[in-house]
Amino acid sequence: MPAVRASELQVVGRRIPKLDAPEKVTGQIAYADDLRMSGLLEGAILRSPHPHARILSIDVSDAERLPGVRAVIHAGNVQQGCFGYGNDNVPLKGDKVRFIGDEVAAVAAVDEEVAKRALELIRVEYEVLPAVFDPFEALEDSSPSIHDELPDVDGNVSMRWDFDHGDVDAVADRAAAIVEGRYSAPQAAPAPIETHVVIASFSPSGHLTVWSPVHMVFMYRKALADVLGLDWRKITVIQPPVGGSFGGKIDIDTHDFIAVMLARHARRPVRLVMSREEEFIGTRTRQPIHFTLRTGADADGNLLFRDAEVVSDNGAYNAWGSHAMLVAMNTITSMYRVPNSRIRCAVVYTNKNYGGSVRGFGNPQATFAVEQQMEELADALGMDPMDLRLRNANQSGDVTPQGMEITSCGLSQCLDIVREQSGWDRRRGKMRDRHRGLGAAAFIHVGGGARIYGSDGCGAIVKVDESGQVTLISGSSELGQGSETALAMIVAEEMGVPIESVHVVNSNTDIKPWDVGVHASRTTFVAGNAARMAAAAARDKILEAAADLLDARAGDLRIREGVVEVAGEPDRQIEFGRAVRRRLLREEGSVVMATAFYDPPTHHQDKDYRGNISAAYGFGAHVAEVEVDPGTGMVRLLNLWTAHDVGRAINPMSCEGQIEGGAAMGVGLALSEELVMFDGQIAAPNFHDYGLPTAVDVPRTVVNLVETIDPLGPFGAKGVGEGGIIPPPAAIANAIADATGVRPREYPMRPWKVKHWIDSGERSHVVAGKEASEHG
Amino acid sequence: MADVFIPGSLEEAVDFLADHPTTAMPIAGGTDLLVDARTGRSRPERLVDLSGLRGIEGFELDGELLRVGALTRIRSIELDAELGRRATALVEAARVLGSVQIRTMATVGGNLCHGTPSAEMPPSLLVHDAVAEITGKGGQYSVPLAAFFVAPGRTVLAPGDLLTSVRARVPSSAAGSCYLRQTVRWSMDLAGVGVAASVHVEGGAVSNARVALCAVAPVPMVVTGAENAVMGTSLAPDALAEAGRRAAEACSPISDARGTAEYRRQVVSVLVPRALRIAWLRATGSWPEGSPAPVNGVWTRE
C-alpha cells in the first residue's frame, strides 16, 4: 500500500472515542456473567489445599447424593487428555497436585450455594509430599521432583533458552567498564476487574457452544477438541465483551475444559465464574524471573556485551509464561546495539501458581535489569546515561543479533523528548538533598505481529449492504484496548465513509475468519492491514458500479464522506449506498463484499533463536521522577514523561489511553503489586493486599506520540498495546537510585525493601570502571 | 444468609443482642462485617441493624469536651472544619481510611468495635484521652478507650453491650495533633504503622503530650514513655529521637505481608518524632491553617 500523507486523511488521526464506550460507561454492555439461558447450572471447582501431594483417593458419593447436584467430575470419571507445553498438565488431576489451587474435582449444581456445599462433601485423601517454592532450591539435586512422570524433564528444569552471539569473553577483556548484578521480578497477576468466566452448552445434536472472553479463539477451539476428544468442526466459540484481560485470558485455562466436561456430564449448560480469590489462586500469573546480568562497554561508551544467567520461576505447569523468555531474550540481545551476547536461561518448575501471559510478557522483567545497568554503566564510565543510550540506540536498517530487522525506529527521538521534558540535563543528580531523583528507561517490543505459530495472519471480510452500511468482519477481537475502533477507522478511511457507518463483527468463530488471536501488540498492525485490504477491494467494486451510474471511468472517481464523485467535478456525484443498490437490485446483480488475508512477511525463529519474528518493532522511552522518604522507604512517584514510537497514531486518543493505562500498570509493578506467598500459599488473594495502584499513586502521565510512519503498517501504524507497561519498573528504580544513591535489586519496591537498601547501602557492583557511583 | 432485626430503640437492640449472644451481631456501616462474612471470618446468623437508631449519630463540641456518637460516619468527621482545627489527628485519620465510598458508610463505632489492630481511628482518639461510653443490659458504663481493646478482633464489650459514643478532651488553644502512617500505596491502604501525637504547649514548652500507635501491637496502644521524653521540652531533636526510640521499644509488631517487625519498629521511631513535630507546629501556629499533613509527614516543597 502506498504511503499516505496526513493531510489527505479524513478519519485516521482523529481523536475518536471508543465505539463501545457509551455501552460500557453506562453499564449496559452484557459481559459473559450477564448472559442468561434456561437450565443454566453453576459450576464450582475443588482445588488442592496442598502445594505438592499425591492423590490417594477421591470419594464423591456424598456430593453426588446432595439434592440439586447434576454432575460431579474428577479424573476417574472423565475423558480428558493432556495440555500445556510438553503436555505436563491435565484439567483434573488424578495422580498428583502440584500447587495450592490445582484442580481436583468439579461439580455442577442448580445454584452456587448447592455447588459449594457439594464441594465440601467431596473427600480427597492426600499423601503430602515435600514441596519446593524457590527456583534456585528447585535446581538442587536434593529438591523434590515436581514432574517425575515426564521422562524428558531434567530435574525441575522444564526448558532451557540459551543464546550466543559473538564472543562475550573475548570482548570483556577490553571493556573499560563492566557492571554486574542480580535483578528480580516478582509474581504478579493480570488482575482484571472481570474474573475468568466460561459458559459451555451442548445442543441435542451434540454441537458445543462456548462463551468465553478468550483472545486466541481458534486455538482455544482446537485445544478443547484435542484435550476432550471432541470434533472441532462441531464447536462454536463466542467471545462476549471482555471486562479486562491484560493477557490473563489469552488462551485456554483449566477451568474452560472443566466447564465443558461438566456440561457433557450434566447434559445441561454450565457456567463457571471465578471468584476474586479464585482469580488470584486458580488462574495464571506473571511468573517471577531472576536475572544475573553483566554489561560491558568500551571507554567511548560503545556497548560491547551482555551476559545473562536467567532463572524463570515457572510454577507448577508450562503455560505461556514458560515462553516469556522469547521476549526477555529480545530485550537482552537487542535493546540498543549489543554486538556480543550470551544468555543461559533455565525455566524451573516450582510448587506455585504458574506463569501465563500478561501484558509485556517478560519484557518489564528484562528491562528492569537491562535499563538499570545502562545507568550503572554510564556512571562507571563517567557518562550521562542518556548520552550512553543515544550512542547505542537502535536505528532504522539495523539487524539485531537475533535477526530482528529494524525498519521504522524512533528510539533516539523518544529519548530526546523525555530528556528535554524532564529537565534531565539540569536536574538529574542535583536533587539528592531533597531525596528526589530522575531515572530513565527505554523499550523495544514487537509491533508488527509476532510469529509464534504457523500463521501470524488475520482474515477480514468487508460487506457493504444496500443501505450503505459497511460491516467489517474481522478475525481479531476487542479486549477493551480499542482495536475495534481503530479497525473501523481504517476501513472508514480506506472507503471514504464516515466512521458511524462502519460496524465491526468479531466475536463468533462460525462467522469470522482465522486470526491467531490478540497478543503481542499485533491487532492494529495485522488485523488493520487485513481490514484495509478488504476495504480497498470492496471500495473498488463500488467505484465500478458508480462509474456506470456517473458515466465516468472508475479511475476518475473518489469517495468522500460517503459520496462518490468525479474528481474535479463535484456536481457529478452519487450517494455511496446508491452505487451498492445499483450492483445488487437488478437481474444478475451481486453483493458488495470482499475478503482479504494478511500474514506479515516474517519468519519463525530458528533453533538458535534467530529470525525476524515481527514486521515492525515499537520503541519508546520514559523518565520517572520520584521522592523517597529515607525514614520509611516510601516512594512517591511525582512525574512520568513518556514518548512512544507508534508508527502512526490511527486514533491518538486511543494510543494515549493505551500508553497511560500501560504506564499505570507498570507503576503498580514497580511500587506495589505482588502476590506475596508463604509456603506456596498466596497470603491475601484480594484487591487490597495485591496492591493495584490507585489514582493517587499514578501521577499525571505526559504522553508524546512519535510518528515514524512504518513502511508496512496500516497507514504507517505499529503496535502500541504493551509498550507503556515496560519501562516504569526500570525507570522508577533508576530514579530511586538517583534520589538515594542506592541500587534497587527487585520490584515491587515496597517501602521496607527501599528502607533496607538505604540502610544497608546496596550499591552497583562495578567490576571495571569508576568505582564511586553517584547513583547507586 | 442472615436474618436482619431492625430495632426501634437502643434498648431493643441491646435486648435482642443479649437474648442471642452467640448468633447475633450488630451491623452499622457494614464495611468490615460484610467483608468478614464473605471470606468466612464471621458467620452471623442474625444481624441487628443499628443504622436507623437516633441519638447516637453525629458529634458535638461543648467547650473542651468532644462527644462522637458511635454511628457517626467517618466521612462527616473528615469534612468538618471545626474538628479539623481542634482534633486534627482525628480528621487526618478519617481522611486516609479506605475510600470515599467506604468512609461514607463506615462508622466510628464500627471502626473501634471491630478491633482491627491497624484500625485508623483509635490512635487519634487515644491522644485525646478518649473514654468509651457503653450501654448494656445492666445500664450504662464507661471504659477508658485505652482499656477498651483486648486482643485482635476483641474488645471489652460483652454480648448485649453496645458502644454508644466516645468522649474526648480537645483543648481549644495552644494545642495541636497529627496522625501519620506508613503504607504501600498512598491511598486506600491499611496502615503498616500508624502514629498519632498531640501536644499542649505552654510557655514555649510541652506541658502535655500524648503518643498512640496502631498496627504495631495486638491492640492500639498509648506510649507513655514517649510522652515523658518530650514533656517540658521544646521538642529539640534529641528529645524527639528519644521519644521515637521509646515508642519503638514499647511496641510489639509482627512480620507479615505488610512488612517485617524490625522494619515496623524503625518506622515507629521515625514517624513518632514527625508526628510530635507537626503537632507542635500546629500548637504554636506555625503550620498552615487547615493544611493536612502528608501521609508520612514529609513536607514536600516545590
Tab-separated table of N, CA and C in Angstrom, chain A residues 9 50 95 147 151 183 362 383-384 403 424 457 554 573 583 628 659 678 697 719 732 735 768:
chain	number	residue	atom	x	y	z
A	9	LEU	N	-5.719	12.514	4.970
A	9	LEU	CA	-6.517	11.585	5.765
A	9	LEU	C	-7.783	12.252	6.284
A	50	HIS	N	-2.928	-28.379	49.164
A	50	HIS	CA	-1.506	-28.696	49.371
A	50	HIS	C	-0.686	-28.248	48.164
A	95	ASP	N	-3.239	-38.031	39.665
A	95	ASP	CA	-2.097	-38.627	40.368
A	95	ASP	C	-1.540	-37.698	41.443
A	147	HIS	N	7.740	-32.961	38.406
A	147	HIS	CA	7.157	-33.715	37.279
A	147	HIS	C	7.965	-34.986	37.051
A	151	PRO	N	9.515	-38.046	31.349
A	151	PRO	CA	10.881	-38.564	31.178
A	151	PRO	C	11.875	-37.518	30.670
A	183	TYR	N	18.899	-9.013	39.471
A	183	TYR	CA	17.669	-8.213	39.429
A	183	TYR	C	16.494	-9.179	39.403
A	362	GLY	N	7.292	-10.780	29.821
A	362	GLY	CA	8.730	-10.964	30.015
A	362	GLY	C	9.541	-9.703	29.846
A	383	MET	N	29.793	8.861	32.179
A	383	MET	CA	28.980	9.416	31.083
A	383	MET	C	27.569	9.703	31.565
A	384	ASP	N	26.882	10.567	30.849
A	384	ASP	CA	25.456	10.735	31.129
A	384	ASP	C	24.709	9.522	30.554
A	403	GLY	N	18.452	-11.377	14.509
A	403	GLY	CA	17.859	-11.289	13.178
A	403	GLY	C	16.626	-10.428	13.102
A	424	TRP	N	16.183	16.732	32.305
A	424	TRP	CA	17.196	15.737	32.689
A	424	TRP	C	18.577	16.356	32.893
A	457	GLY	N	-1.317	-14.625	10.724
A	457	GLY	CA	-2.200	-13.852	9.873
A	457	GLY	C	-3.556	-13.573	10.485
A	554	ALA	N	-13.850	4.497	-13.578
A	554	ALA	CA	-13.672	4.245	-12.149
A	554	ALA	C	-12.437	4.957	-11.622
A	573	GLN	N	-22.038	13.506	-8.805
A	573	GLN	CA	-21.837	12.650	-7.639
A	573	GLN	C	-23.077	11.817	-7.356
A	583	ARG	N	-25.572	-2.202	-8.005
A	583	ARG	CA	-24.973	-3.511	-8.247
A	583	ARG	C	-25.923	-4.645	-7.878
A	628	VAL	N	11.849	10.052	47.600
A	628	VAL	CA	11.970	8.918	48.513
A	628	VAL	C	12.018	9.449	49.936
A	659	ILE	N	-1.173	3.913	26.345
A	659	ILE	CA	0.125	4.208	26.970
A	659	ILE	C	-0.062	4.590	28.438
A	678	PHE	N	3.481	-17.389	51.187
A	678	PHE	CA	4.180	-18.082	52.264
A	678	PHE	C	3.971	-19.576	52.041
A	697	ASP	N	-1.679	7.107	43.326
A	697	ASP	CA	-0.323	6.585	43.154
A	697	ASP	C	0.262	6.861	41.773
A	719	GLY	N	2.203	-1.484	16.530
A	719	GLY	CA	1.550	-1.893	17.770
A	719	GLY	C	1.893	-0.958	18.910
A	732	ILE	N	11.713	3.834	37.382
A	732	ILE	CA	11.494	4.206	38.786
A	732	ILE	C	12.661	3.724	39.641
A	735	ALA	N	15.352	6.129	39.157
A	735	ALA	CA	15.054	7.386	39.845
A	735	ALA	C	15.320	7.262	41.349
A	768	ALA	N	34.516	-3.236	36.499
A	768	ALA	CA	35.569	-2.403	35.911
A	768	ALA	C	34.973	-1.018	35.699
